[in-house]
Amino acid sequence: MHGGLPWRDGRPPKVKDLSVNLNPLGVPRFVEELLEEALRLKVYTYYPDDYRPLRSVIAEVYDLSPEMVGLFNGASEAISLLQGDYWVPEPNYSEYPRGSIYLAQEERDRFRYPLYGRAVVTSHPNNPTGAPLDEETVVGFLQDGGRLVLDQSFADISPVTSFVRYLTEFPRLLILTSFTKSFSIPGLRIGFTLGSDSLKLERRAPPWRVNGLAYYVFSNADPKEIRSFLNSSREKVRDLLDQVNLSEVKVYRSSAPFLLVETPMNSTSLNSRLKGLGYHVRECWDFVGLRSTHVRVALDQEVNKVLRLIRTLSSEAQGLTV
């Protein structure tokens, strides 16, 4: 589902886990400072208030009115509250509600995602393929009256077009996103929706859905500092993508902080051998439309080293010399 190695004896694993997609810049210092401050103040002994300060900060970051922001315990909670018969293009994130599915167009080194049906939920850029949605496709779908739930959990730190600018023009567009990925804080759950239906969806959620630590950090963060960090992150991801060595293995074109890779080797066997070398990647055999030879690799400074290891291990498994 999310990737990630299980904890052992109550502690996180020591293997470098590249199955989890986070910001390659890591946690910004201002988030760490606010978290340390929250612990000193023991904010975990209080219930959060009515979330208005947090809602206002997020609204300012995205230049929207607070009424267009819905708050949730991660984007996954918002996804779980969606109601309706949605079409989902595959491969895609596994937690979306699926009334019907259809396959994206797989080309030699990329996937293309058309939008079919009257209501679609999909990711942008796509998880697990890293493929962005085409702006003309999205706008045309909305102009034709389609309802679109767009998961932009990685868009803020990816070199892609954000569709936030279309929210006031198209009330049938709802954007899901999360600070979990952008700020590398999967342990601090905070997700939100942007769009006209945000408060309607929020009313289906429990009253205390954002924990006190996450609430304190982001209700006290400077929106300008948040935007600046997101801009820096986007440039970092762009630079890392430009540095990927495409000669090592088959790498699909990506606009996200992760890569979809296909090797001649079964992904489970590959992962087993990678763990012995200190790495773990996401096996993709359980994504509709992908194969047992696909893996997803999070983007970071060591990505080319990991791609070389994948090539070496795959070649050894085939009895070849590199």
mmCIF file of C-alpha atoms in Angstrom:
data_model
loop_
_atom_site.group_PDB
_atom_site.id
_atom_site.type_symbol
_atom_site.label_atom_id
_atom_site.label_comp_id
_atom_site.label_asym_id
_atom_site.label_seq_id
_atom_site.Cartn_x
_atom_site.Cartn_y
_atom_site.Cartn_z
ATOM 1 C CA MET A 1 0.000 0.000 0.000
ATOM 2 C CA HIS A 2 2.393 2.726 1.231
ATOM 3 C CA GLY A 3 5.554 0.651 1.003
ATOM 4 C CA GLY A 4 7.802 0.695 4.029
ATOM 5 C CA LEU A 5 9.517 -1.994 6.070
ATOM 6 C CA PRO A 6 7.872 -3.125 9.317
ATOM 7 C CA TRP A 7 9.335 -2.025 12.645
ATOM 8 C CA ARG A 8 11.101 -4.621 14.796
ATOM 9 C CA ASP A 9 10.879 -4.652 18.591
ATOM 10 C CA GLY A 10 9.165 -1.276 18.501
ATOM 11 C CA ARG A 11 11.936 0.391 16.472
ATOM 12 C CA PRO A 12 12.206 1.411 12.803
ATOM 13 C CA PRO A 13 14.402 -0.711 10.490
ATOM 14 C CA LYS A 14 18.051 0.138 9.819
ATOM 15 C CA VAL A 15 17.906 -0.712 6.113
ATOM 16 C CA LYS A 16 17.717 2.323 3.795
ATOM 17 C CA ASP A 17 14.055 2.192 2.819
ATOM 18 C CA LEU A 18 13.530 3.472 -0.723
ATOM 19 C CA SER A 19 10.032 1.998 -0.929
ATOM 20 C CA VAL A 20 8.623 5.084 0.830
ATOM 21 C CA ASN A 21 8.270 8.225 -1.279
ATOM 22 C CA LEU A 22 9.290 11.308 0.678
ATOM 23 C CA ASN A 23 10.968 14.634 0.006
ATOM 24 C CA PRO A 24 14.661 14.112 -0.849
ATOM 25 C CA LEU A 25 15.447 17.319 1.083
ATOM 26 C CA GLY A 26 14.166 15.669 4.253
ATOM 27 C CA VAL A 27 12.489 17.480 7.143
ATOM 28 C CA PRO A 28 13.046 21.269 7.049
ATOM 29 C CA ARG A 29 14.628 22.860 10.092
ATOM 30 C CA PHE A 30 11.639 25.093 10.823
ATOM 31 C CA VAL A 31 9.415 22.011 11.171
ATOM 32 C CA GLU A 32 11.910 20.365 13.546
ATOM 33 C CA GLU A 33 12.109 23.558 15.634
ATOM 34 C CA LEU A 34 8.323 23.856 15.912
ATOM 35 C CA LEU A 35 8.068 20.169 16.813
ATOM 36 C CA GLU A 36 10.689 20.584 19.547
ATOM 37 C CA GLU A 37 8.769 23.621 20.816
ATOM 38 C CA ALA A 38 5.527 21.640 20.824
ATOM 39 C CA LEU A 39 7.149 18.925 22.945
ATOM 40 C CA ARG A 40 8.526 21.476 25.403
ATOM 41 C CA LEU A 41 5.043 22.985 25.763
ATOM 42 C CA LYS A 42 3.517 19.496 26.127
ATOM 43 C CA VAL A 43 0.836 20.309 23.570
ATOM 44 C CA TYR A 44 0.039 16.587 23.454
ATOM 45 C CA THR A 45 -1.774 17.064 26.781
ATOM 46 C CA TYR A 46 -4.384 19.285 25.079
ATOM 47 C CA TYR A 47 -7.040 18.807 22.453
ATOM 48 C CA PRO A 48 -6.427 20.972 19.367
ATOM 49 C CA ASP A 49 -8.879 23.839 18.952
ATOM 50 C CA ASP A 50 -11.330 24.212 16.069
ATOM 51 C CA TYR A 51 -8.535 24.145 13.439
ATOM 52 C CA ARG A 52 -9.206 27.669 12.168
ATOM 53 C CA PRO A 53 -5.537 28.797 12.443
ATOM 54 C CA LEU A 54 -4.349 25.683 10.578
ATOM 55 C CA ARG A 55 -7.010 26.125 7.918
ATOM 56 C CA SER A 56 -5.950 29.756 7.450
ATOM 57 C CA VAL A 57 -2.265 28.853 7.046
ATOM 58 C CA ILE A 58 -3.033 26.249 4.381
ATOM 59 C CA ALA A 59 -5.409 28.634 2.598
ATOM 60 C CA GLU A 60 -2.669 31.273 2.443
ATOM 61 C CA VAL A 61 -0.114 28.784 1.118
ATOM 62 C CA TYR A 62 -2.408 27.956 -1.817
ATOM 63 C CA ASP A 63 -3.986 31.424 -2.180
ATOM 64 C CA LEU A 64 -7.510 30.157 -1.469
ATOM 65 C CA SER A 65 -10.273 31.082 0.948
ATOM 66 C CA PRO A 66 -10.322 29.010 4.183
ATOM 67 C CA GLU A 67 -13.756 27.653 3.217
ATOM 68 C CA MET A 68 -12.071 25.717 0.396
ATOM 69 C CA VAL A 69 -9.782 23.787 2.781
ATOM 70 C CA GLY A 70 -10.781 20.500 4.443
ATOM 71 C CA LEU A 71 -8.556 18.977 7.155
ATOM 72 C CA PHE A 72 -7.937 15.262 7.641
ATOM 73 C CA ASN A 73 -5.701 12.721 9.354
ATOM 74 C CA GLY A 74 -3.611 12.308 6.226
ATOM 75 C CA ALA A 75 -4.832 12.236 2.631
ATOM 76 C CA SER A 76 -5.784 8.578 3.147
ATOM 77 C CA GLU A 77 -8.580 9.574 5.525
ATOM 78 C CA ALA A 78 -10.021 11.941 2.925
ATOM 79 C CA ILE A 79 -9.832 9.164 0.326
ATOM 80 C CA SER A 80 -11.688 6.766 2.639
ATOM 81 C CA LEU A 81 -14.564 9.259 2.946
ATOM 82 C CA LEU A 82 -15.172 9.643 -0.791
ATOM 83 C CA GLN A 83 -18.593 8.488 -1.928
ATOM 84 C CA GLY A 84 -19.649 7.743 -5.477
ATOM 85 C CA ASP A 85 -18.957 5.511 -8.443
ATOM 86 C CA TYR A 86 -15.483 6.585 -9.558
ATOM 87 C CA TRP A 87 -13.466 5.388 -12.501
ATOM 88 C CA VAL A 88 -9.752 4.855 -11.820
ATOM 89 C CA PRO A 89 -7.077 4.590 -14.528
ATOM 90 C CA GLU A 90 -4.549 1.855 -13.702
ATOM 91 C CA PRO A 91 -1.878 1.507 -12.481
ATOM 92 C CA ASN A 92 -2.698 3.821 -9.597
ATOM 93 C CA TYR A 93 -2.678 4.244 -5.832
ATOM 94 C CA SER A 94 -4.418 1.251 -4.276
ATOM 95 C CA GLU A 95 -6.677 3.022 -1.742
ATOM 96 C CA TYR A 96 -8.939 4.863 -4.191
ATOM 97 C CA PRO A 97 -12.595 3.746 -4.350
ATOM 98 C CA ARG A 98 -13.069 1.868 -7.607
ATOM 99 C CA GLY A 99 -16.445 1.639 -9.316
ATOM 100 C CA SER A 100 -14.744 0.857 -12.636
ATOM 101 C CA ILE A 101 -11.165 0.690 -13.854
ATOM 102 C CA TYR A 102 -9.400 1.098 -17.178
ATOM 103 C CA LEU A 103 -5.765 0.799 -18.200
ATOM 104 C CA ALA A 104 -3.493 3.738 -18.903
ATOM 105 C CA GLN A 105 -1.527 3.669 -22.139
ATOM 106 C CA GLU A 106 1.889 2.076 -21.579
ATOM 107 C CA GLU A 107 4.506 3.227 -24.061
ATOM 108 C CA ARG A 108 8.174 2.278 -24.273
ATOM 109 C CA ASP A 109 9.335 4.469 -21.399
ATOM 110 C CA ARG A 110 6.230 6.211 -20.069
ATOM 111 C CA PHE A 111 2.565 5.892 -19.183
ATOM 112 C CA ARG A 112 -0.167 8.215 -20.467
ATOM 113 C CA TYR A 113 -3.369 8.704 -18.485
ATOM 114 C CA PRO A 114 -6.536 9.661 -20.381
ATOM 115 C CA LEU A 115 -9.663 10.529 -18.378
ATOM 116 C CA TYR A 116 -12.805 8.493 -19.125
ATOM 117 C CA GLY A 117 -16.258 8.340 -17.565
ATOM 118 C CA ARG A 118 -18.178 11.000 -15.642
ATOM 119 C CA ALA A 119 -16.278 10.795 -12.341
ATOM 120 C CA VAL A 120 -12.588 9.941 -11.979
ATOM 121 C CA VAL A 121 -10.166 9.728 -9.077
ATOM 122 C CA THR A 122 -6.476 9.599 -9.939
ATOM 123 C CA SER A 123 -3.041 10.801 -8.857
ATOM 124 C CA HIS A 124 -0.909 13.593 -10.343
ATOM 125 C CA PRO A 125 1.921 12.865 -10.747
ATOM 126 C CA ASN A 126 0.874 9.258 -10.811
ATOM 127 C CA ASN A 127 1.806 6.844 -8.058
ATOM 128 C CA PRO A 128 3.509 4.444 -8.931
ATOM 129 C CA THR A 129 4.508 5.435 -12.486
ATOM 130 C CA GLY A 130 5.556 9.061 -11.923
ATOM 131 C CA ALA A 131 3.615 10.147 -15.017
ATOM 132 C CA PRO A 132 1.967 13.597 -14.949
ATOM 133 C CA LEU A 133 -1.507 14.349 -16.243
ATOM 134 C CA ASP A 134 -1.719 16.465 -19.362
ATOM 135 C CA GLU A 135 -3.203 19.913 -18.635
ATOM 136 C CA GLU A 136 -5.289 19.914 -21.801
ATOM 137 C CA THR A 137 -6.760 16.519 -20.866
ATOM 138 C CA VAL A 138 -7.736 17.685 -17.369
ATOM 139 C CA VAL A 139 -9.251 20.987 -18.482
ATOM 140 C CA GLY A 140 -11.179 19.310 -21.300
ATOM 141 C CA PHE A 141 -12.587 16.700 -18.918
ATOM 142 C CA LEU A 142 -13.744 19.406 -16.490
ATOM 143 C CA GLN A 143 -15.194 21.578 -19.257
ATOM 144 C CA ASP A 144 -17.282 18.589 -20.351
ATOM 145 C CA GLY A 145 -18.812 18.446 -16.854
ATOM 146 C CA GLY A 146 -16.751 15.596 -15.418
ATOM 147 C CA ARG A 147 -16.149 15.250 -11.685
ATOM 148 C CA LEU A 148 -12.464 14.870 -10.883
ATOM 149 C CA VAL A 149 -10.822 13.989 -7.578
ATOM 150 C CA LEU A 150 -7.143 14.666 -8.069
ATOM 151 C CA ASP A 151 -4.574 13.362 -5.596
ATOM 152 C CA GLN A 152 -1.706 15.857 -5.694
ATOM 153 C CA SER A 153 0.175 14.422 -2.718
ATOM 154 C CA PHE A 154 3.461 14.716 -4.640
ATOM 155 C CA ALA A 155 2.670 17.695 -6.875
ATOM 156 C CA ASP A 156 3.975 20.358 -4.480
ATOM 157 C CA ILE A 157 7.502 18.927 -4.697
ATOM 158 C CA SER A 158 7.392 17.735 -8.318
ATOM 159 C CA PRO A 159 8.091 19.556 -11.606
ATOM 160 C CA VAL A 160 4.461 19.319 -12.752
ATOM 161 C CA THR A 161 1.536 21.663 -13.322
ATOM 162 C CA SER A 162 -0.575 22.109 -10.198
ATOM 163 C CA PHE A 163 -4.306 22.253 -10.901
ATOM 164 C CA VAL A 164 -5.055 24.341 -7.796
ATOM 165 C CA ARG A 165 -5.414 27.348 -10.105
ATOM 166 C CA TYR A 166 -8.533 25.775 -11.654
ATOM 167 C CA LEU A 167 -10.456 25.246 -8.405
ATOM 168 C CA THR A 168 -12.498 28.452 -8.556
ATOM 169 C CA GLU A 169 -13.361 27.880 -12.216
ATOM 170 C CA PHE A 170 -14.388 24.230 -11.822
ATOM 171 C CA PRO A 171 -16.362 23.400 -8.645
ATOM 172 C CA ARG A 172 -16.424 19.714 -9.661
ATOM 173 C CA LEU A 173 -12.657 19.525 -9.127
ATOM 174 C CA LEU A 174 -11.466 18.391 -5.687
ATOM 175 C CA ILE A 175 -7.753 18.187 -4.904
ATOM 176 C CA LEU A 176 -6.335 15.894 -2.214
ATOM 177 C CA THR A 177 -2.886 16.548 -0.856
ATOM 178 C CA SER A 178 -0.712 16.070 2.186
ATOM 179 C CA PHE A 179 2.184 17.626 4.057
ATOM 180 C CA THR A 180 3.237 14.075 4.976
ATOM 181 C CA LYS A 181 5.123 13.598 1.692
ATOM 182 C CA SER A 182 6.233 17.182 1.132
ATOM 183 C CA PHE A 183 7.844 17.525 4.563
ATOM 184 C CA SER A 184 9.001 13.897 5.038
ATOM 185 C CA ILE A 185 6.863 13.435 8.160
ATOM 186 C CA PRO A 186 4.840 10.212 7.734
ATOM 187 C CA GLY A 187 4.689 9.946 11.524
ATOM 188 C CA LEU A 188 2.856 13.294 11.771
ATOM 189 C CA ARG A 189 -0.383 12.727 9.901
ATOM 190 C CA ILE A 190 -1.776 15.806 8.184
ATOM 191 C CA GLY A 191 -3.695 15.830 4.925
ATOM 192 C CA PHE A 192 -6.210 18.176 3.390
ATOM 193 C CA THR A 193 -8.519 18.774 0.474
ATOM 194 C CA LEU A 194 -8.774 21.896 -1.650
ATOM 195 C CA GLY A 195 -11.987 22.792 -3.456
ATOM 196 C CA SER A 196 -15.646 23.716 -3.121
ATOM 197 C CA ASP A 197 -16.625 20.318 -1.661
ATOM 198 C CA SER A 198 -13.929 20.316 1.043
ATOM 199 C CA LEU A 199 -16.123 21.188 4.020
ATOM 200 C CA LYS A 200 -18.840 18.805 2.827
ATOM 201 C CA LEU A 201 -16.310 15.952 2.847
ATOM 202 C CA GLU A 202 -14.858 17.093 6.159
ATOM 203 C CA ARG A 203 -18.254 16.741 7.866
ATOM 204 C CA ARG A 204 -17.985 12.955 7.369
ATOM 205 C CA ALA A 205 -14.747 12.822 9.382
ATOM 206 C CA PRO A 206 -14.271 12.459 13.167
ATOM 207 C CA PRO A 207 -14.017 15.742 15.122
ATOM 208 C CA TRP A 208 -10.425 15.267 16.410
ATOM 209 C CA ARG A 209 -8.660 14.122 13.258
ATOM 210 C CA VAL A 210 -5.400 16.121 13.324
ATOM 211 C CA ASN A 211 -3.155 15.305 16.292
ATOM 212 C CA GLY A 212 -1.880 18.070 18.552
ATOM 213 C CA LEU A 213 1.756 17.899 17.419
ATOM 214 C CA ALA A 214 0.930 18.179 13.715
ATOM 215 C CA TYR A 215 -1.613 20.894 14.477
ATOM 216 C CA TYR A 216 0.881 22.965 16.480
ATOM 217 C CA VAL A 217 3.645 22.696 13.887
ATOM 218 C CA PHE A 218 1.618 23.811 10.891
ATOM 219 C CA SER A 219 -0.721 26.289 12.549
ATOM 220 C CA ASN A 220 2.412 28.149 13.723
ATOM 221 C CA ALA A 221 4.422 27.793 10.520
ATOM 222 C CA ASP A 222 4.969 30.819 8.289
ATOM 223 C CA PRO A 223 3.095 30.315 4.976
ATOM 224 C CA LYS A 224 5.904 32.115 3.128
ATOM 225 C CA GLU A 225 8.455 29.708 4.614
ATOM 226 C CA ILE A 226 6.281 26.755 3.598
ATOM 227 C CA ARG A 227 6.047 28.027 0.012
ATOM 228 C CA SER A 228 9.779 28.698 -0.126
ATOM 229 C CA PHE A 229 10.587 25.169 1.051
ATOM 230 C CA LEU A 230 8.174 23.639 -1.468
ATOM 231 C CA ASN A 231 9.780 25.654 -4.283
ATOM 232 C CA SER A 232 13.261 24.513 -3.221
ATOM 233 C CA SER A 233 12.037 20.925 -3.028
ATOM 234 C CA ARG A 234 10.603 21.096 -6.531
ATOM 235 C CA GLU A 235 13.953 22.261 -7.886
ATOM 236 C CA LYS A 236 15.783 19.521 -5.973
ATOM 237 C CA VAL A 237 13.528 16.828 -7.426
ATOM 238 C CA ARG A 238 13.997 18.297 -10.907
ATOM 239 C CA ASP A 239 17.798 18.223 -10.479
ATOM 240 C CA LEU A 240 17.806 14.627 -9.205
ATOM 241 C CA LEU A 241 15.597 13.484 -12.085
ATOM 242 C CA ASP A 242 17.978 15.143 -14.556
ATOM 243 C CA GLN A 243 20.883 13.221 -12.986
ATOM 244 C CA VAL A 244 19.299 9.764 -13.264
ATOM 245 C CA ASN A 245 21.476 7.406 -15.296
ATOM 246 C CA LEU A 246 19.056 5.887 -17.783
ATOM 247 C CA SER A 247 21.678 3.443 -19.107
ATOM 248 C CA GLU A 248 21.685 1.290 -15.965
ATOM 249 C CA VAL A 249 18.225 -0.313 -16.237
ATOM 250 C CA LYS A 250 14.858 0.428 -17.829
ATOM 251 C CA VAL A 251 13.578 3.550 -16.082
ATOM 252 C CA TYR A 252 10.232 5.070 -17.033
ATOM 253 C CA ARG A 253 10.069 8.830 -17.468
ATOM 254 C CA SER A 254 9.070 10.380 -14.158
ATOM 255 C CA SER A 255 7.930 13.788 -12.928
ATOM 256 C CA ALA A 256 7.808 12.646 -9.300
ATOM 257 C CA PRO A 257 10.245 12.041 -6.408
ATOM 258 C CA PHE A 258 10.386 8.343 -7.329
ATOM 259 C CA LEU A 259 11.128 6.133 -10.328
ATOM 260 C CA LEU A 260 9.344 3.156 -11.837
ATOM 261 C CA VAL A 261 11.947 0.615 -12.921
ATOM 262 C CA GLU A 262 11.620 -2.674 -14.811
ATOM 263 C CA THR A 263 14.290 -5.351 -14.602
ATOM 264 C CA PRO A 264 14.665 -8.889 -15.978
ATOM 265 C CA MET A 265 14.548 -10.145 -12.386
ATOM 266 C CA ASN A 266 11.524 -10.971 -10.257
ATOM 267 C CA SER A 267 11.001 -8.047 -7.871
ATOM 268 C CA THR A 268 10.687 -10.206 -4.741
ATOM 269 C CA SER A 269 13.998 -11.953 -5.434
ATOM 270 C CA LEU A 270 15.602 -8.631 -6.287
ATOM 271 C CA ASN A 271 14.412 -7.032 -3.058
ATOM 272 C CA SER A 272 15.672 -9.942 -1.006
ATOM 273 C CA ARG A 273 19.168 -9.477 -2.415
ATOM 274 C CA LEU A 274 19.022 -5.676 -2.117
ATOM 275 C CA LYS A 275 18.216 -5.961 1.592
ATOM 276 C CA GLY A 276 21.474 -7.839 2.051
ATOM 277 C CA LEU A 277 23.201 -4.759 0.643
ATOM 278 C CA GLY A 278 21.297 -2.353 2.893
ATOM 279 C CA TYR A 279 18.442 -1.231 0.619
ATOM 280 C CA HIS A 280 14.733 -1.884 0.178
ATOM 281 C CA VAL A 281 12.512 -0.883 -2.769
ATOM 282 C CA ARG A 282 8.786 -1.145 -3.473
ATOM 283 C CA GLU A 283 7.730 -4.309 -5.287
ATOM 284 C CA CYS A 284 4.974 -3.416 -7.761
ATOM 285 C CA TRP A 285 3.439 -6.799 -8.592
ATOM 286 C CA ASP A 286 0.270 -5.804 -6.687
ATOM 287 C CA PHE A 287 -0.475 -2.754 -8.865
ATOM 288 C CA VAL A 288 -3.027 -3.421 -11.605
ATOM 289 C CA GLY A 289 -1.301 -2.981 -14.965
ATOM 290 C CA LEU A 290 2.243 -3.617 -13.711
ATOM 291 C CA ARG A 291 4.300 -6.800 -13.707
ATOM 292 C CA SER A 292 6.311 -8.834 -11.208
ATOM 293 C CA THR A 293 9.460 -7.303 -12.703
ATOM 294 C CA HIS A 294 8.508 -3.712 -11.805
ATOM 295 C CA VAL A 295 9.863 -1.904 -8.737
ATOM 296 C CA ARG A 296 9.470 1.666 -7.507
ATOM 297 C CA VAL A 297 12.534 3.470 -6.158
ATOM 298 C CA ALA A 298 12.351 6.669 -4.104
ATOM 299 C CA LEU A 299 14.498 9.499 -5.402
ATOM 300 C CA ASP A 300 17.507 10.513 -3.335
ATOM 301 C CA GLN A 301 21.240 11.160 -3.674
ATOM 302 C CA GLU A 302 22.016 7.428 -3.901
ATOM 303 C CA VAL A 303 19.512 6.626 -6.631
ATOM 304 C CA ASN A 304 22.141 5.955 -9.328
ATOM 305 C CA LYS A 305 24.037 3.657 -6.959
ATOM 306 C CA VAL A 306 20.824 1.703 -6.357
ATOM 307 C CA LEU A 307 20.101 1.529 -10.097
ATOM 308 C CA ARG A 308 23.607 0.111 -10.651
ATOM 309 C CA LEU A 309 23.003 -2.476 -7.934
ATOM 310 C CA ILE A 310 19.708 -3.453 -9.554
ATOM 311 C CA ARG A 311 21.464 -3.852 -12.905
ATOM 312 C CA THR A 312 24.270 -5.915 -11.374
ATOM 313 C CA LEU A 313 21.939 -8.202 -9.429
ATOM 314 C CA SER A 314 19.671 -8.688 -12.450
ATOM 315 C CA SER A 315 22.636 -9.531 -14.664
ATOM 316 C CA GLU A 316 24.014 -11.983 -12.119
ATOM 317 C CA ALA A 317 20.620 -13.664 -11.914
ATOM 318 C CA GLN A 318 20.681 -14.118 -15.685
ATOM 319 C CA GLY A 319 24.216 -15.513 -15.580
ATOM 320 C CA LEU A 320 25.649 -12.456 -17.342
ATOM 321 C CA THR A 321 28.719 -10.378 -16.564
ATOM 322 C CA VAL A 322 28.365 -6.628 -16.255
#
